[in-house]
Coordinates of C-alpha atoms and ligand atoms in Angstrom, one line a residue:
M1 CA 43.8 61.1 33.6
S2 CA 41.3 61.4 30.7
T3 CA 37.8 61.6 31.4
Q4 CA 36.9 58.0 30.2
E5 CA 39.2 56.8 33.0
T6 CA 38.3 58.9 35.8
I7 CA 34.6 57.6 35.4
I8 CA 35.9 54.1 35.0
A9 CA 37.6 54.7 38.3
A10 CA 34.7 56.3 39.8
S11 CA 32.1 53.9 38.5
S12 CA 34.2 50.9 40.0
A13 CA 33.0 52.0 43.4
Y14 CA 29.1 51.5 42.2
P15 CA 29.2 47.8 40.5
K16 CA 26.1 47.0 38.7
P17 CA 24.1 44.0 40.4
N18 CA 22.7 40.9 38.4
Q19 CA 19.4 43.1 37.3
T20 CA 17.5 44.8 34.7
F21 CA 16.9 48.4 35.0
Q22 CA 14.3 50.9 33.2
Y23 CA 13.5 54.3 33.1
G24 CA 9.9 54.3 33.9
T25 CA 6.9 56.9 34.2
A26 CA 8.7 57.6 37.8
G27 CA 12.5 57.6 36.7
F28 CA 14.0 54.3 38.3
R29 CA 12.4 53.0 41.4
M30 CA 13.6 49.2 43.4
K31 CA 14.5 48.4 46.7
A32 CA 17.0 51.0 47.6
D33 CA 20.1 48.6 47.9
L34 CA 19.8 47.9 44.0
L35 CA 19.7 51.6 43.1
P36 CA 23.8 52.7 43.8
S37 CA 24.9 52.2 40.5
V38 CA 21.9 53.5 38.9
V39 CA 22.0 56.7 40.9
F40 CA 25.7 57.0 39.5
R41 CA 25.1 56.4 36.1
V42 CA 22.1 58.9 36.2
G43 CA 24.4 61.4 37.5
L44 CA 26.5 61.0 34.3
L45 CA 23.2 61.0 32.1
A46 CA 22.4 64.7 34.0
A47 CA 25.7 66.1 33.1
L48 CA 24.8 65.1 29.6
R49 CA 21.3 66.2 29.4
S50 CA 22.5 69.9 31.1
R51 CA 25.2 70.4 28.4
F52 CA 22.7 69.0 25.4
K53 CA 20.7 72.1 26.9
G54 CA 23.0 74.2 26.6
G55 CA 24.5 74.1 30.1
Q56 CA 20.8 75.1 31.8
Y57 CA 20.5 73.3 35.1
V58 CA 19.1 70.2 35.1
G59 CA 17.7 68.6 38.6
V60 CA 18.0 65.1 40.0
M61 CA 15.7 64.1 42.5
I62 CA 16.1 60.9 44.6
T63 CA 12.7 59.8 46.1
A64 CA 10.7 57.0 45.9
S65 CA 7.5 58.8 46.5
H66 CA 4.3 56.6 47.9
N67 CA 6.3 53.4 47.8
P68 CA 7.7 51.6 51.1
P69 CA 10.5 52.8 53.3
A70 CA 13.0 49.9 51.8
D71 CA 12.4 51.3 48.3
N72 CA 14.1 54.4 46.6
G73 CA 14.4 56.1 43.3
V74 CA 15.7 58.3 41.0
K75 CA 14.5 61.0 38.2
L76 CA 15.7 64.0 36.3
I77 CA 14.1 67.5 35.8
D78 CA 14.6 69.1 32.7
P79 CA 15.6 73.0 32.8
L80 CA 12.0 74.4 32.9
G81 CA 11.1 72.0 35.7
E82 CA 9.3 69.5 33.5
M83 CA 9.9 65.4 33.8
L84 CA 12.4 64.3 31.7
E85 CA 11.9 64.5 27.8
S86 CA 10.6 60.7 26.7
S87 CA 13.3 60.3 24.3
W88 CA 16.3 60.8 26.7
E89 CA 14.7 58.0 29.0
A90 CA 15.9 55.0 26.9
Y91 CA 19.7 56.7 27.3
G92 CA 19.0 56.2 31.1
T93 CA 17.8 52.6 30.6
K94 CA 20.9 51.8 28.0
L95 CA 23.4 53.3 30.8
A96 CA 21.9 51.8 33.7
N97 CA 22.3 48.5 32.0
A98 CA 25.8 49.1 30.9
A99 CA 27.6 45.6 32.0
S100 CA 30.8 47.1 32.9
D101 CA 32.6 50.1 33.9
Q102 CA 34.2 50.5 30.8
E103 CA 30.9 50.3 28.9
V104 CA 29.6 53.1 31.0
A105 CA 32.7 55.4 30.1
D106 CA 32.1 54.3 26.2
Y107 CA 28.5 55.1 26.4
Y108 CA 29.2 58.5 28.0
S109 CA 31.5 59.1 25.2
Q110 CA 29.4 57.6 22.3
L111 CA 26.5 60.1 23.6
E112 CA 28.7 63.0 24.3
Q113 CA 29.6 62.5 20.7
E114 CA 26.3 62.0 19.2
F115 CA 25.0 65.2 20.6
N116 CA 28.2 66.8 19.2
L117 CA 28.5 68.1 22.9
K118 CA 31.5 70.9 23.2
P119 CA 33.7 70.8 26.2
D120 CA 33.3 74.3 26.8
V121 CA 30.0 73.8 28.0
E122 CA 29.7 73.5 31.7
A123 CA 27.1 71.1 33.1
K124 CA 24.9 72.2 35.8
V125 CA 23.2 69.8 38.3
V126 CA 21.2 70.4 41.0
V127 CA 20.2 67.5 43.3
G128 CA 17.7 66.6 46.0
C129 CA 16.3 63.6 48.4
D130 CA 13.7 62.6 50.3
T131 CA 13.9 61.7 54.1
R132 CA 14.4 58.1 53.4
E133 CA 17.4 56.4 55.3
S134 CA 18.5 55.1 51.8
S135 CA 18.7 58.7 50.6
P136 CA 22.0 60.5 51.5
A137 CA 24.4 57.5 50.2
L138 CA 22.2 58.0 47.1
V139 CA 23.1 61.5 46.9
D140 CA 26.9 60.8 47.6
A141 CA 26.4 58.4 44.4
L142 CA 25.3 60.9 42.4
V143 CA 28.2 63.3 43.5
A144 CA 30.5 60.8 42.8
A145 CA 29.5 60.9 39.3
L146 CA 29.5 64.7 38.9
N147 CA 32.7 64.7 40.5
S148 CA 34.3 62.5 38.0
L149 CA 33.3 64.9 35.5
S150 CA 34.9 68.0 38.0
I151 CA 31.2 68.9 38.4
K152 CA 30.1 70.4 41.7
P153 CA 26.2 69.8 42.1
N154 CA 24.3 72.4 43.6
D155 CA 22.7 70.2 46.7
Y156 CA 19.2 71.3 48.2
G157 CA 19.6 68.7 50.7
T158 CA 16.2 67.5 51.8
V159 CA 13.2 68.6 49.8
T160 CA 9.6 68.1 48.0
T161 CA 10.1 66.6 44.9
P162 CA 8.0 69.9 43.8
Q163 CA 10.2 72.3 45.4
L164 CA 13.2 70.5 43.1
H165 CA 11.3 71.4 40.3
Y166 CA 10.6 74.9 41.0
V167 CA 14.3 75.8 42.1
V168 CA 15.4 74.4 38.5
R169 CA 12.8 76.5 36.8
C170 CA 14.0 79.5 38.8
L171 CA 17.9 79.0 38.3
N172 CA 17.2 78.9 34.2
T173 CA 15.0 81.7 34.3
Q174 CA 16.6 84.1 36.2
G175 CA 17.2 87.5 34.9
T176 CA 14.6 87.0 32.0
D177 CA 10.9 88.0 31.5
R178 CA 9.8 84.4 32.7
A179 CA 11.5 84.7 35.8
Y180 CA 9.9 81.9 38.1
G181 CA 11.1 83.4 41.4
E182 CA 13.8 83.1 43.7
P183 CA 15.9 79.6 43.3
T184 CA 15.6 79.2 47.1
L185 CA 13.2 77.5 49.5
E186 CA 12.4 80.6 50.9
G187 CA 11.8 82.3 47.6
Y188 CA 9.6 79.2 47.1
F189 CA 7.6 79.7 50.4
T190 CA 7.5 83.5 50.1
K191 CA 6.0 83.4 46.4
L192 CA 3.4 80.6 47.7
S193 CA 2.8 82.5 50.9
A194 CA 2.3 85.9 49.4
A195 CA -0.2 84.8 47.0
F196 CA -2.1 83.0 49.4
K197 CA -2.3 85.9 52.2
G198 CA -3.5 88.1 48.7
L199 CA -6.3 85.9 47.9
M200 CA -7.5 85.2 51.5
K201 CA -7.7 89.1 52.2
G202 CA -11.1 89.7 53.4
K203 CA -12.1 86.1 53.9
S204 CA -13.6 85.1 57.4
T205 CA -11.5 83.0 59.3
R206 CA -12.2 79.2 58.5
T207 CA -11.8 76.2 60.9
P208 CA -8.9 74.1 60.9
V209 CA -7.2 71.8 58.2
T210 CA -5.6 68.8 59.2
V211 CA -2.7 67.5 57.3
D212 CA -1.2 63.8 56.9
C213 CA 2.4 64.3 55.9
A214 CA 3.0 60.5 55.5
N215 CA 5.8 61.2 57.9
G216 CA 7.8 61.8 54.8
V217 CA 9.6 65.3 53.9
G218 CA 6.0 67.5 53.4
G219 CA 6.0 67.4 57.2
P220 CA 9.3 69.4 57.9
Q221 CA 8.3 71.4 54.4
L222 CA 5.0 72.1 55.8
G223 CA 6.2 73.1 59.2
L224 CA 8.3 75.5 57.5
L225 CA 5.4 77.3 55.0
K226 CA 3.2 77.3 58.0
K227 CA 5.6 80.2 59.5
Y228 CA 5.2 82.2 56.2
L229 CA 1.5 81.6 56.3
G230 CA 1.3 83.4 59.7
D231 CA -2.2 83.6 60.8
S232 CA -3.6 83.3 57.2
I233 CA -5.1 79.9 57.7
T234 CA -4.6 77.3 60.5
I235 CA -3.1 73.8 59.4
E236 CA -2.7 71.2 62.1
V237 CA 0.2 68.6 61.0
T238 CA 0.1 65.1 61.5
N239 CA 2.5 62.1 60.8
E240 CA 5.7 64.2 60.6
D241 CA 7.8 61.7 62.0
V242 CA 10.9 61.5 60.0
Q243 CA 13.3 60.5 62.2
T244 CA 11.3 56.8 62.4
Y245 CA 12.5 55.6 59.0
S246 CA 9.7 52.7 59.3
K247 CA 7.0 54.6 59.4
L248 CA 6.8 56.6 56.0
N249 CA 4.2 56.3 53.9
Y250 CA 2.9 53.4 56.5
Q251 CA -0.6 53.3 57.1
C252 CA -1.1 56.9 56.3
G253 CA -0.4 59.2 53.3
A254 CA -2.8 59.9 50.4
D255 CA -1.8 56.4 48.4
F256 CA -3.1 54.8 51.7
V257 CA -6.1 57.1 52.0
K258 CA -7.0 56.9 47.9
V259 CA -6.3 53.2 47.6
G260 CA -8.2 52.1 51.1
Q261 CA -10.5 54.6 50.5
R262 CA -10.4 55.0 54.3
L263 CA -9.3 57.2 56.9
P264 CA -5.5 57.0 58.2
P265 CA -6.1 55.0 61.7
S266 CA -3.9 57.6 63.2
I267 CA -7.0 59.9 63.0
T268 CA -8.9 58.2 65.9
S269 CA -11.8 60.7 66.2
P270 CA -12.4 62.5 63.1
Q271 CA -14.7 65.6 63.2
P272 CA -17.6 65.5 61.2
L273 CA -17.6 67.8 58.4
A274 CA -13.8 69.1 59.1
R275 CA -11.1 68.9 56.5
Y276 CA -8.6 66.5 56.4
A277 CA -5.7 65.9 53.6
S278 CA -3.2 63.4 53.1
L279 CA 0.4 64.1 50.9
D280 CA 2.3 61.2 49.9
G281 CA 6.0 60.8 51.0
D282 CA 7.6 63.4 48.4
A283 CA 4.7 65.5 48.5
D284 CA 3.5 65.7 45.2
R285 CA 0.1 64.2 45.5
I286 CA -3.0 65.1 47.8
V287 CA -6.2 64.0 48.6
Y288 CA -8.7 65.3 50.7
Y289 CA -11.3 63.7 52.9
Y290 CA -14.1 64.3 55.6
V291 CA -16.7 62.2 57.6
D292 CA -20.3 63.4 57.4
K293 CA -22.6 63.8 60.6
S294 CA -23.1 59.9 60.7
N295 CA -19.1 59.4 60.9
T296 CA -19.2 57.9 57.0
F297 CA -15.5 58.5 55.5
H298 CA -16.1 60.4 52.1
L299 CA -12.8 60.8 49.7
L300 CA -12.0 64.0 47.7
D301 CA -9.4 62.8 45.4
G302 CA -7.7 64.3 42.5
D303 CA -10.6 64.3 40.2
K304 CA -12.5 66.6 43.1
I305 CA -9.4 68.8 42.9
A306 CA -9.3 69.2 39.3
T307 CA -13.1 70.1 39.2
L308 CA -13.2 72.3 41.8
A309 CA -10.2 74.2 40.3
A310 CA -11.6 74.0 36.9
S311 CA -14.9 75.6 38.0
F312 CA -13.4 78.4 40.0
I313 CA -11.1 79.4 37.8
V314 CA -13.5 79.6 34.7
D315 CA -15.7 81.5 36.9
L316 CA -12.6 84.5 37.7
V317 CA -11.8 84.5 34.0
R318 CA -15.5 85.3 32.9
A319 CA -15.9 87.6 36.1
S320 CA -12.4 89.6 35.1
G321 CA -14.1 90.2 31.8
I322 CA -11.4 88.2 29.7
A323 CA -12.8 86.8 26.7
D324 CA -12.3 83.7 24.7
F325 CA -10.3 81.8 27.3
N326 CA -10.1 78.1 26.7
L327 CA -10.1 75.8 29.5
G328 CA -9.3 72.1 29.5
V329 CA -9.2 69.3 31.7
V330 CA -7.0 66.2 31.6
Q331 CA -7.2 62.9 33.1
T332 CA -6.0 59.8 32.9
A333 CA -8.5 56.1 32.9
Y334 CA -8.3 56.2 36.4
A335 CA -10.8 59.4 36.6
N336 CA -13.9 58.7 38.1
G337 CA -16.6 58.2 35.2
N338 CA -19.0 60.7 37.2
S339 CA -16.0 63.2 37.6
T340 CA -15.8 63.3 33.4
K341 CA -19.4 63.4 32.9
Y342 CA -19.7 66.6 35.5
I343 CA -17.1 68.4 33.5
E344 CA -18.7 67.5 30.4
K345 CA -21.8 69.1 32.1
L346 CA -19.8 72.5 32.9
G347 CA -19.4 72.5 29.1
L348 CA -15.3 72.3 29.7
P349 CA -13.4 70.5 27.2
V350 CA -12.0 67.1 28.9
V351 CA -9.3 64.6 27.1
C352 CA -7.7 61.6 28.6
T353 CA -4.1 60.6 28.5
P354 CA -1.8 57.5 29.7
T355 CA -1.2 57.1 33.2
G356 CA 2.0 59.5 33.9
V357 CA 2.1 63.2 34.6
K358 CA 4.4 63.8 31.4
H359 CA 1.4 62.5 29.4
L360 CA -1.2 64.6 31.1
H361 CA 1.3 67.6 31.3
H362 CA 1.8 67.5 27.7
A363 CA -1.8 67.5 26.7
A364 CA -2.3 70.3 29.2
L365 CA 0.1 72.6 27.0
A366 CA -2.7 72.9 24.5
Y367 CA -5.1 75.0 26.5
D368 CA -4.6 78.9 27.3
C369 CA -5.4 77.1 30.8
G370 CA -4.6 73.1 31.4
V371 CA -6.1 71.7 34.5
Y372 CA -4.7 68.0 34.9
F373 CA -4.9 65.8 37.7
E374 CA -4.4 61.8 38.2
A375 CA -7.0 60.4 40.6
N376 CA -4.4 59.7 43.1
G377 CA -3.8 63.5 43.9
H378 CA -0.8 64.3 41.7
G379 CA -1.8 67.7 39.6
T380 CA -1.6 71.0 38.9
V381 CA -2.6 74.0 36.6
L382 CA -1.0 75.2 33.9
F383 CA -1.3 78.8 32.5
S384 CA -0.1 79.4 28.7
S385 CA 2.7 82.2 28.1
D386 CA 0.0 83.9 26.4
A387 CA -2.7 83.4 29.1
L388 CA -0.4 85.0 31.1
A389 CA 0.1 87.5 29.0
R390 CA -3.3 88.5 28.4
I391 CA -4.2 88.2 32.0
Q392 CA -1.6 90.8 32.9
E393 CA -2.3 92.8 30.1
H394 CA -6.0 92.9 30.6
N395 CA -7.9 96.3 31.7
P396 CA -10.8 95.6 34.0
N397 CA -13.8 97.9 33.3
T398 CA -15.4 97.8 36.8
P399 CA -13.9 97.4 40.1
A400 CA -15.7 93.4 40.6
E401 CA -13.5 92.7 37.0
S402 CA -10.5 94.4 38.5
S403 CA -11.0 92.3 41.8
A404 CA -11.2 89.3 40.0
L405 CA -8.3 89.8 38.1
K406 CA -6.4 90.4 40.7
N407 CA -7.3 87.0 42.3
L408 CA -6.6 85.3 39.0
T409 CA -3.2 86.8 38.8
A410 CA -2.5 85.7 42.3
L411 CA -3.8 82.0 41.2
T412 CA -1.0 82.0 38.7
E413 CA 1.8 82.7 41.7
L414 CA 0.0 80.4 44.0
I415 CA 0.0 77.5 41.7
N416 CA 3.3 75.5 41.3
Q417 CA 3.2 75.5 37.1
T418 CA 6.1 73.0 36.9
V419 CA 4.5 69.9 38.3
G420 CA 1.9 68.5 41.1
D421 CA 2.8 70.1 44.2
A422 CA 0.8 69.0 47.3
L423 CA 1.9 72.1 49.5
S424 CA 0.7 74.6 46.5
D425 CA -2.6 72.3 45.9
L426 CA -3.3 72.3 49.7
L427 CA -3.5 76.6 49.5
L428 CA -5.5 76.5 46.1
V429 CA -7.8 74.2 47.7
E430 CA -7.9 76.3 50.9
V431 CA -8.6 79.4 48.7
I432 CA -11.7 78.1 46.7
L433 CA -13.1 76.6 49.6
A434 CA -12.8 80.0 51.4
H435 CA -14.1 82.0 48.4
K436 CA -16.9 79.9 48.1
S437 CA -17.9 79.3 51.9
W438 CA -17.8 75.8 51.2
T439 CA -17.9 72.9 54.2
P440 CA -16.3 69.6 52.7
D441 CA -19.5 68.1 51.7
Q442 CA -20.5 70.9 50.0
W443 CA -17.9 70.6 47.4
D444 CA -18.5 66.9 47.4
S445 CA -21.7 67.4 46.3
C446 CA -21.1 68.8 42.9
Y447 CA -21.0 65.2 41.6
T448 CA -21.2 61.6 43.4
D449 CA -18.2 59.2 42.5
L450 CA -19.1 55.8 41.1
P451 CA -18.2 53.1 43.4
N452 CA -14.9 52.1 42.3
K453 CA -11.9 49.3 43.3
L454 CA -8.1 49.3 42.5
E455 CA -6.6 46.2 42.7
K456 CA -3.1 44.7 41.6
A457 CA -2.2 41.5 40.4
E458 CA 1.2 40.0 40.5
V459 CA 2.2 38.4 37.0
A460 CA 4.8 36.7 35.5
D461 CA 5.5 39.1 33.1
R462 CA 3.7 42.1 32.9
N463 CA 5.3 43.3 29.7
I464 CA 2.9 40.7 28.0
Y465 CA -0.2 43.3 28.3
K466 CA 0.1 46.0 25.7
T467 CA -2.9 48.8 26.0
T468 CA -4.5 51.5 23.2
D469 CA -6.7 53.9 23.6
A470 CA -5.0 55.9 26.6
E471 CA -4.8 52.5 28.4
R472 CA -8.4 52.0 28.6
K473 CA -8.0 48.6 26.6
L474 CA -5.6 46.0 26.1
T475 CA -4.8 44.7 22.3
E476 CA -2.5 42.0 23.8
P477 CA -2.8 39.3 25.2
K478 CA -5.3 38.5 22.5
G479 CA -8.7 37.7 23.7
L480 CA -8.6 38.8 26.9
Q481 CA -10.1 42.6 26.3
D482 CA -13.0 40.9 25.0
Q483 CA -13.3 38.8 28.0
I484 CA -13.2 41.8 30.1
D485 CA -16.0 43.5 27.9
A486 CA -18.3 40.7 28.2
L487 CA -17.7 40.6 32.4
V488 CA -18.5 44.5 32.1
S489 CA -21.3 44.0 30.4
K490 CA -23.5 42.6 33.2
Y491 CA -23.0 45.4 35.3
S492 CA -24.9 48.7 35.4
N493 CA -22.4 51.3 34.7
G494 CA -19.9 49.1 34.6
R495 CA -16.2 50.0 33.3
S496 CA -13.0 48.4 34.1
F497 CA -9.5 48.2 32.2
V498 CA -6.2 46.8 32.9
R499 CA -2.8 48.0 32.4
P500 CA 0.8 47.4 33.5
S501 CA 2.0 49.3 35.8
G502 CA 5.2 51.7 35.3
T503 CA 6.5 51.8 38.8
E504 CA 5.6 48.1 40.1
N505 CA 6.3 44.7 39.1
V506 CA 2.1 44.2 39.0
V507 CA -0.7 44.8 36.4
R508 CA -3.4 47.3 37.9
V509 CA -7.1 46.3 37.6
Y510 CA -9.6 49.3 37.8
A511 CA -13.4 48.8 38.0
E512 CA -16.2 50.9 38.3
A513 CA -20.1 49.8 38.9
G514 CA -23.4 51.2 40.1
T515 CA -22.6 50.1 44.1
K516 CA -19.5 49.2 46.0
G517 CA -20.3 45.3 45.9
E518 CA -20.5 45.4 42.3
A519 CA -17.7 47.5 41.8
D520 CA -15.2 45.4 43.9
E521 CA -16.9 41.9 42.8
L522 CA -16.0 43.2 38.8
A523 CA -12.5 43.8 39.8
Q524 CA -11.9 40.6 41.3
K525 CA -13.6 38.7 38.4
V526 CA -11.6 40.8 35.8
K527 CA -8.4 39.7 38.6
A528 CA -9.3 36.1 38.1
L529 CA -9.1 36.4 33.9
L530 CA -5.2 36.9 34.9
N531 CA -4.1 34.2 36.4
Ligands
NG1_1 P1 1.8 53.2 37.6 O1 2.4 52.3 38.8 O2 2.4 53.0 36.4 O3 0.4 52.8 38.0 C1 1.6 55.0 39.7 C2 0.2 55.8 39.6 C3 0.4 56.8 38.5 C4 1.8 57.5 38.9 C5 3.1 57.3 38.6 C6 4.3 57.9 39.2 C7 -2.0 54.8 40.1 C8 -3.0 54.0 39.5 N1 -1.1 54.9 39.6 O4 1.7 54.9 38.3 O5 -0.5 57.5 38.7 O6 1.3 58.8 39.8 O7 2.7 55.7 39.8 O8 4.2 58.1 40.5 O9 -1.9 55.7 40.9
ZN2 ZN1 4.7 61.2 44.8

């Protein structure tokens, strides 16, 4: 049979439902029962992408992150562990919407020709999935697509999204001077734990940190990581039930805590000033929180993590004696206004990009060290190859410089530089707090968050909402931005914006104001403009 014929035969087992699909900020994401045909076709796209990249490995992750248990999703990982290059999203969208098996095969061949892909360049694809009930069947759909092209994918099983990003980068850099690590989970755990232990050497024993794993893949993976960490840290794992599918992200996890600004109900009697953290369903986001002595909840979100990391790294670079090192922070419109002011006060450059990690990641590459975080806790720190070389070649003049340099080097190993990684970020925060001997309230006191509210509105068609200025202003529907501005002007420290979600069929409304009551009111008033 020709390739066209095998694709058509295999594709016929995955008929397309009557639905339009779009490769969005987080790949394709929706109710899992709509996804088999999409995942099959993403398998074909992955093969094309790998061949386009000269036969390097690409990754396919099956997950719907923080979304409810009935959802699922699929996204592609590029060879260095980054998100799929944007220009290819359109090919994915077109393939997913092809009306017939014949059209799927035709479009596959068309892309093959357009990119002049040679038959002798073999595709290499790795796959991983989260713990959802629907994930194994979707992996099967992916494997069926690859098998129809005579490709045997490398299946890493149930892994966190950042673990798969790590593995992809390792596979493509093996044996080069950019080698990133062993392309196995053991390699991942060994790399993180060795760096962590080095950084914690000589630090006094810390109180435990409690980690809510959203009943997702982070639970078992954190359980494994703990074995590698030994007694260098005490981590108490909660919400780690991956057997009861309905519990995933339900009343727990990073999104629940961030959006609701409250404890997961499973934490019934929180200990004042103890450290708590929540991961999301695929463990690429983390937020911290604590209750103070009067039992009031305080959130330490992605903005607080970014500022903590940025100031710590700046201090380490200085203490190492490295000069002319530029560190910048990248945020989105959802960053708390006071976090931005705080970064400016530290004298660091700060930029705002549209929502979605690919935008932040790209902007962070402009610095020797780019710290990027979404307020929801998705983020990481990137060191440019030039910066890594300078760190490696730097000759310290004093024992103090030498010790700071050693820590800086270990930090570059501890941080997952491919993508935001909740497990790596957890260890990063723990290291910094240990070095500063800080309790969570001391960390929190760097700046006070402006009260804020995130709302979502169901609208008939979210595509009519067009934004500009890193999504901080609407250009369409005409006149709406003026109405928002008029409302905002009535509040002290008021700020509000509206943008269409890239992952859900809703429009999001964000508001900040001087008090919590005012922030909630402003959000409600802006939301009312949408109906
Ligand atoms: P959308 O649905 O486009 O707002 C959400 C998050 C993003 C990002 C993506 C991908 C908020 C307000 N939005 O995007 O930050 O993480 O999901 O998962 O948290
Ligand atoms: Zn996630």
